[in-house]
XYZ file of C-alpha atoms in Angstrom:
375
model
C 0.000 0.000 0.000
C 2.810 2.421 0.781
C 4.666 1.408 -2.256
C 1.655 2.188 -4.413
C 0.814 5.567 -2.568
C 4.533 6.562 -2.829
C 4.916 5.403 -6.582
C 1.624 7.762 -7.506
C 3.211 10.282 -5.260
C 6.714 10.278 -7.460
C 4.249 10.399 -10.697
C 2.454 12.972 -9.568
C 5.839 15.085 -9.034
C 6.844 14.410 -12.947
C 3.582 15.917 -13.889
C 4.047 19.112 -11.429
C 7.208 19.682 -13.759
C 6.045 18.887 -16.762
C 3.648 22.063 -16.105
C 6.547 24.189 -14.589
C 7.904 23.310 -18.529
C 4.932 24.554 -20.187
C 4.927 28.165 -20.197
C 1.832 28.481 -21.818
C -0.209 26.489 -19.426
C 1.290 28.999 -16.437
C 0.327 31.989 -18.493
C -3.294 30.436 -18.569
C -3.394 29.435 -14.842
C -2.115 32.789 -13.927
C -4.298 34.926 -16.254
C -7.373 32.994 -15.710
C -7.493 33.232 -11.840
C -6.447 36.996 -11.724
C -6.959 39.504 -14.289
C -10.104 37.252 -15.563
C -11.923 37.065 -12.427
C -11.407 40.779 -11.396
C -12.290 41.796 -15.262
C -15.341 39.678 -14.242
C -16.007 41.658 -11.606
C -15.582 44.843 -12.476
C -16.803 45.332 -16.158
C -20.542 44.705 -15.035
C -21.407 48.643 -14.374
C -23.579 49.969 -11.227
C -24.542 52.584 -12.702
C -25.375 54.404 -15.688
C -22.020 55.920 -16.719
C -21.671 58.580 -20.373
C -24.097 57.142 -21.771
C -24.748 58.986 -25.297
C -27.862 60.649 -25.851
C -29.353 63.045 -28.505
C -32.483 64.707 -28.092
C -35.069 65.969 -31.164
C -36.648 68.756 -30.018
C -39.533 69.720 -32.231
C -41.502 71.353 -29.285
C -38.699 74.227 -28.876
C -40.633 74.786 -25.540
C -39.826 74.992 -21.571
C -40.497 71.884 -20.729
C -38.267 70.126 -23.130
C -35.794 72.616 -22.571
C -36.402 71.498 -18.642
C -36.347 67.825 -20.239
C -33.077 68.233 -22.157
C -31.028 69.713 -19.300
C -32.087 66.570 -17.242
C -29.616 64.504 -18.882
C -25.818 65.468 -17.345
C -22.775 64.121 -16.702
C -21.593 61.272 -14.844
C -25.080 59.237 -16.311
C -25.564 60.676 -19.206
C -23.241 62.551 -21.811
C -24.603 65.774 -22.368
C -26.902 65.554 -25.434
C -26.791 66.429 -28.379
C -29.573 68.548 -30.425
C -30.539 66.390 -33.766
C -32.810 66.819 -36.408
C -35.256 64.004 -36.703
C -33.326 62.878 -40.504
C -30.144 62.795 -38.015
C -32.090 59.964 -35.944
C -31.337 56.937 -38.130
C -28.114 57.684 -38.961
C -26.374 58.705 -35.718
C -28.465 55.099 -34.548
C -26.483 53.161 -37.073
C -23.121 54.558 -36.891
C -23.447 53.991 -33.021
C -22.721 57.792 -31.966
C -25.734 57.193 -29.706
C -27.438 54.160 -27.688
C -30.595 56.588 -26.840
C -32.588 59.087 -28.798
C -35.517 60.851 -27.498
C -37.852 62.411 -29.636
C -39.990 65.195 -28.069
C -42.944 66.161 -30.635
C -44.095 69.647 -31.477
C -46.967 70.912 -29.407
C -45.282 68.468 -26.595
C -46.096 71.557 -23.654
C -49.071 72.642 -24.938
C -51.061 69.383 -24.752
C -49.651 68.529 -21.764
C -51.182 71.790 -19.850
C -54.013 70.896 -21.930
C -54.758 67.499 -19.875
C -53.945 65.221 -22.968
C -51.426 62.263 -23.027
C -48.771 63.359 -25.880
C -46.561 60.610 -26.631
C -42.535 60.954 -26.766
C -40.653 58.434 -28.714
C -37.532 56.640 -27.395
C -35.233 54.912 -29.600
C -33.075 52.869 -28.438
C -29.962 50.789 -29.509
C -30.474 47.375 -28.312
C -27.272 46.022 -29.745
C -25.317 47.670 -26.376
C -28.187 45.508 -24.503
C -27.593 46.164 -20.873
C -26.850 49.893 -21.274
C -30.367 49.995 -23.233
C -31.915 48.028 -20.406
C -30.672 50.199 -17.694
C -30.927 53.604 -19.342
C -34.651 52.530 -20.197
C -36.604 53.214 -17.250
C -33.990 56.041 -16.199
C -34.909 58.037 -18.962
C -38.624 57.071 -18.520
C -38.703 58.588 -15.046
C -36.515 61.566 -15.730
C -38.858 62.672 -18.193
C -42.324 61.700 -15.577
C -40.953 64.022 -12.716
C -39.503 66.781 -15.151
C -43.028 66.740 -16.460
C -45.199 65.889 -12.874
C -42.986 69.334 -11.480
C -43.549 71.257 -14.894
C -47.395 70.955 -14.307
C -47.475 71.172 -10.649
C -44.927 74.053 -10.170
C -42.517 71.491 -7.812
C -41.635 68.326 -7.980
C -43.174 65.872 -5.591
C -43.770 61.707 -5.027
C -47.291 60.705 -4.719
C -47.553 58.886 -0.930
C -47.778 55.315 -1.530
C -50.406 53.250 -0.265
C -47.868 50.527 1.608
C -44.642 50.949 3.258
C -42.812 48.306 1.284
C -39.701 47.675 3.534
C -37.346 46.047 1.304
C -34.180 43.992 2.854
C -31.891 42.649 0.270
C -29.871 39.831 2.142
C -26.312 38.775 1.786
C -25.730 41.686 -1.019
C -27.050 44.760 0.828
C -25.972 47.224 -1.870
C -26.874 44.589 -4.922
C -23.482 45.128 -6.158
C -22.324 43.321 -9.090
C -18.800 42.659 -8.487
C -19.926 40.237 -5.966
C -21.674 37.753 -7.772
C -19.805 38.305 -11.519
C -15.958 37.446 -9.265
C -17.268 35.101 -7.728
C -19.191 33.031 -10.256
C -15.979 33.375 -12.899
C -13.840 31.363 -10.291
C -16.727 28.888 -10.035
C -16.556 28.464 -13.973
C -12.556 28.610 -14.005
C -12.094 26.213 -11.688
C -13.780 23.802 -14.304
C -12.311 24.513 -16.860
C -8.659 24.845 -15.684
C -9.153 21.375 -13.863
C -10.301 19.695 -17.413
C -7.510 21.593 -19.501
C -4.801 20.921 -17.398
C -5.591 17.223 -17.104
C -6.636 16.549 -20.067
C -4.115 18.857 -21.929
C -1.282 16.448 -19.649
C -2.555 12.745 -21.276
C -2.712 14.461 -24.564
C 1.106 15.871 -24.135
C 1.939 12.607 -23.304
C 0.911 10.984 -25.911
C 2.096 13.688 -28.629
C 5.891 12.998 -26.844
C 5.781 9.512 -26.746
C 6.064 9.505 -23.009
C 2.713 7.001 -22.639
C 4.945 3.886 -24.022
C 7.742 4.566 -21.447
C 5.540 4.568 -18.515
C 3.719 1.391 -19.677
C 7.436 -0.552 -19.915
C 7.228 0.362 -16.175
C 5.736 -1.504 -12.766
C 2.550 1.059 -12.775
C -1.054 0.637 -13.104
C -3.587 2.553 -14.894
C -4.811 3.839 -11.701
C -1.662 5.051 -10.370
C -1.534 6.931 -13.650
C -4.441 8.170 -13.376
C -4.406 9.329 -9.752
C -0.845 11.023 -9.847
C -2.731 13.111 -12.587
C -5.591 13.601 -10.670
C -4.260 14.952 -7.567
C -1.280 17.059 -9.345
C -3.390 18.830 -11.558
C -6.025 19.343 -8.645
C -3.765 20.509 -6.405
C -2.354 23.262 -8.940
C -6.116 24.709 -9.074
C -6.565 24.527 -5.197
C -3.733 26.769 -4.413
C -4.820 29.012 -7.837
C -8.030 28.654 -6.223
C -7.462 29.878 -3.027
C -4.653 32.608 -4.302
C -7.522 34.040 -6.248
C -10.453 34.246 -3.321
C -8.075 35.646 -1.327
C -6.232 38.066 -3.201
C -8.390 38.853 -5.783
C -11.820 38.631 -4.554
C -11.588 39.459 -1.435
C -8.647 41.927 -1.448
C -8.430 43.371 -4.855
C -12.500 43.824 -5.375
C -13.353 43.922 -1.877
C -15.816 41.087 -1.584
C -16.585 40.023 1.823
C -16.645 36.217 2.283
C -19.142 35.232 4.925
C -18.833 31.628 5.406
C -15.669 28.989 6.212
C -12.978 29.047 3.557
C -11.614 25.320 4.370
C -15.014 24.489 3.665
C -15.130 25.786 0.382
C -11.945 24.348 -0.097
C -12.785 21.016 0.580
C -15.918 21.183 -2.205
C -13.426 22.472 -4.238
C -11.308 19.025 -3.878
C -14.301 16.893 -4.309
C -15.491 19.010 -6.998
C -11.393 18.676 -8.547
C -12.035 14.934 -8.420
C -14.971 14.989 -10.222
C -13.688 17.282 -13.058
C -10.048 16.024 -13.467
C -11.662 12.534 -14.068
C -13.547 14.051 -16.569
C -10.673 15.782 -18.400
C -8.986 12.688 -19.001
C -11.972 10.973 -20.237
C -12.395 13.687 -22.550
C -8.544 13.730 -23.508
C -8.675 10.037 -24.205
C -11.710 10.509 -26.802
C -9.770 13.186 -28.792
C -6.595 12.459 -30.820
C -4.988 15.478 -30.653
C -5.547 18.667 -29.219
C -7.392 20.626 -31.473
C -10.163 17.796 -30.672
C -9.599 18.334 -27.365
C -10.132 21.734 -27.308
C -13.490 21.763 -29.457
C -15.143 18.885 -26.862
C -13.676 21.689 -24.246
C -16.340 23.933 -26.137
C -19.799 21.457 -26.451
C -18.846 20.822 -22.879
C -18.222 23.994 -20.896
C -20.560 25.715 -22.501
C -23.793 23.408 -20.540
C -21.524 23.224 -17.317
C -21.641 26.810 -17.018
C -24.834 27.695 -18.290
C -27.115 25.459 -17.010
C -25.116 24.750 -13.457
C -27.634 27.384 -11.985
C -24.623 30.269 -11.783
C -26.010 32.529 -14.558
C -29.779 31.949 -13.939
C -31.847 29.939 -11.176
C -32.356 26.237 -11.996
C -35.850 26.892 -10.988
C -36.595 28.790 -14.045
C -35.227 26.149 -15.990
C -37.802 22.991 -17.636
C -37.962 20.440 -15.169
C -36.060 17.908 -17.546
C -33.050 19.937 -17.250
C -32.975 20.237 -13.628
C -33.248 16.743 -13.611
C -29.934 15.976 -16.436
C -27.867 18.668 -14.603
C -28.373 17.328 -10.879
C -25.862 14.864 -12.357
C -23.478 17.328 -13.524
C -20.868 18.535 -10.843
C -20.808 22.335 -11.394
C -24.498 22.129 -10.145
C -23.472 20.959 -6.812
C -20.509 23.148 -6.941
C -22.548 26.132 -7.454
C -24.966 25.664 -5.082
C -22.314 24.992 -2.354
C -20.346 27.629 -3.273
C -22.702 30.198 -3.037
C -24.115 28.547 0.204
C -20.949 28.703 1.574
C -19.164 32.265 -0.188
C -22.909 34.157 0.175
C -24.550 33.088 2.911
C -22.304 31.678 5.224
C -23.473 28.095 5.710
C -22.199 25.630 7.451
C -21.282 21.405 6.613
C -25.099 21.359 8.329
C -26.290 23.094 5.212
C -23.653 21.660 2.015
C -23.596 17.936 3.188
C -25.625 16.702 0.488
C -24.085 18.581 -2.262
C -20.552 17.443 -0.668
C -22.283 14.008 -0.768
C -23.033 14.631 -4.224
C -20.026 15.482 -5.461
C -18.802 12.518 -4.239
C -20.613 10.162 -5.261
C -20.681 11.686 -8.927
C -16.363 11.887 -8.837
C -16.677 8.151 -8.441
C -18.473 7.611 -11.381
C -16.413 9.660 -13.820
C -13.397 8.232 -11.998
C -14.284 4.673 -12.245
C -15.735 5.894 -16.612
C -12.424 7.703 -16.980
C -10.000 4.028 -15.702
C -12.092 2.330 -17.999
C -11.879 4.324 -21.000
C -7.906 5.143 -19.980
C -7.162 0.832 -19.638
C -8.687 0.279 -23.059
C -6.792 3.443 -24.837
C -3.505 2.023 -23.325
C -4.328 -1.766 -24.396
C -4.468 -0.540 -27.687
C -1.587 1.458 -27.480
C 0.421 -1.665 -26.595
């Protein structure tokens, strides 16, 4: 037993420096788990910030002089004065994401009691600037126009106090969930590429038919690849929540970081199995990397980190409660959110688990046959 453990230790150590000789992989380990997950969590913007606005006045009139002057810097750059022919073309050469067209006669039916209507036209193609900016500029123009009429501007008393309490992200800030789910999704795909991208080298350098001349088992392979590779993306792991996350974009981490860590080791074994099950279906690793695509692409979609798996059919809830970034992603947030405890994550510890068995035991069998016929 101690020879075994000590003979996948030794094998694990030749694959540590085969990935100390592969420059690229560092750049990729290093890039991925720093300047991607703070890019992550910073380019998703709070607020509205310059966005570019023109404004067809055909009204000439107080109010949508009042209306125009609404619009200022840091939202909003200060608009510009079009003619409606200007409209389409400004729209399709992208000088503006927002137009608002204010029609003539605009003041005067509006102290007349009538409902004018004012046109906004929007560019969806820079979709969640459109989305935001929407019902800004809707209620910019409502209170410019409520305080035009009524000579100050005032909120009609509502008929409930609606206390709203926004748990575990007070402030709704972005930059905690967009870091945070990025390392969820990086983790995954680091573990597969590194493993995977380590049988494949092997094979490419010939290095397969020298370890099969030697006293070692398929398992032993396997698990000195396993727990090298994982360990690599543990301490990238960890370097990154603490540095990055929770230094660099200031995210504060509620629950137990061991704990996290240790569904990040089940979740490791789960995914480095099924990198080399993947690596011994392609040939080469173009192949590799375009199963990398039809594979990461579910993971991260569906694993409930972009949207809720409730709002997902029930059919896919039910194919992706087999899938280990599901558990992952609920733990992970359990954990990283809300502070829970092993009380809480058992069962998706349990989970992952039970589902790194399978691969594992998918993976040997697939890896045995690829090296029978390789000998």
């Amino acid at each position: 037993m101690w020879a075994r453990c000590a003979t996948i230790f030794r094998l694990g150590i030749k694959e540590l420096w085969s990935l100390w000789r592969d420059p690229m992989m560092l750049v990729l380990i290093v890039y991925t788990t720093t300047l991607a997950v703070y890019s992550a969590g910073k380019a998703q913007p709070e607020t509205l910030n310059h966005v570019p606005i023109a404004i067809v006045d055909e009204d000439v009139s107080t109010l949508s002089q009042r209306i125009a002057t609404a619009f200022f810097a840091p939202q909003f750059v200060g608009p510009d004065l079009i003619a409606p022919q200007d409209v389409d073309p400004g729209l399709d050469a992208g000088r503006y994401t927002l137009v608002l067209h204010i029609p003539p006669n605009f003041q005067r039916d509006v102290l007349a009691g009538k409902v004018p209507r004012v046109q906004l036209n929007m560019d969806a193609t820079r979709m969640m600037q459109a989305f935001t900016s929407n019902g800004a500029v809707q209620q910019i123009v409502q209170l410019e126009v409520a305080e035009f009429v009524q000579r100050y501007r005032s909120v009609p008393a509502p008929a409930i106090d609606l206390a709203v309490r926004a748990r575990f992200n007070p402030a709704l800030t972005p930059a905690w969930f967009g870091s945070v789910m990025e390392l969820i999704n990086i983790v995954t795909m680091l573990s597969i590429i590194l493993t995977g991208a380590a049988l494949i080298r092997e094979r490419e350098h010939g290095t397969v038919e020298h370890l099969l001349v030697m006293p070692v088992t398929p398992a032993e392979i396997m698990l000195a690849k396993v727990w090298a590779m994982a360990l690599v993306v543990l301490v990238a792991t960890w370097v990154s929540l603490t540095v990055v996350i929770r230094w660099a974009i200031g995210v504060p981490i509620e629950g137990s970081i061991p704990l996290f860590l240790l569904g990040t080791v089940l979740h490791l074994f789960a995914t480095t199995s099924m990198g080399i099950y993947m690596a011994t279906l392609a040939r080469s690793m173009p192949q590799f990397g375009l199963l990398m695509v039809l594979t990461m692409m579910p993971l991260e979609m569906l694993s409930g980190g972009i949207t809720p798996r409730e709002s997902m059919p029930l059919w896919v809830q039910y194919v992706m409660s087999l899938a280990p970034t599901t558990h992952f992603t609920e733990l992970s947030q359990a954990i990283l959110y809300r502070g829970a405890g092993l009380s809480v994550v058992w069962s998706s510890l349990v989970w992952l688990l039970a589902i790194g068995a399978v691969l594992f035991a998918l993976a040997l069998a697939r890896f045995r046959k690829t090296i029978s016929q390789m000998a």
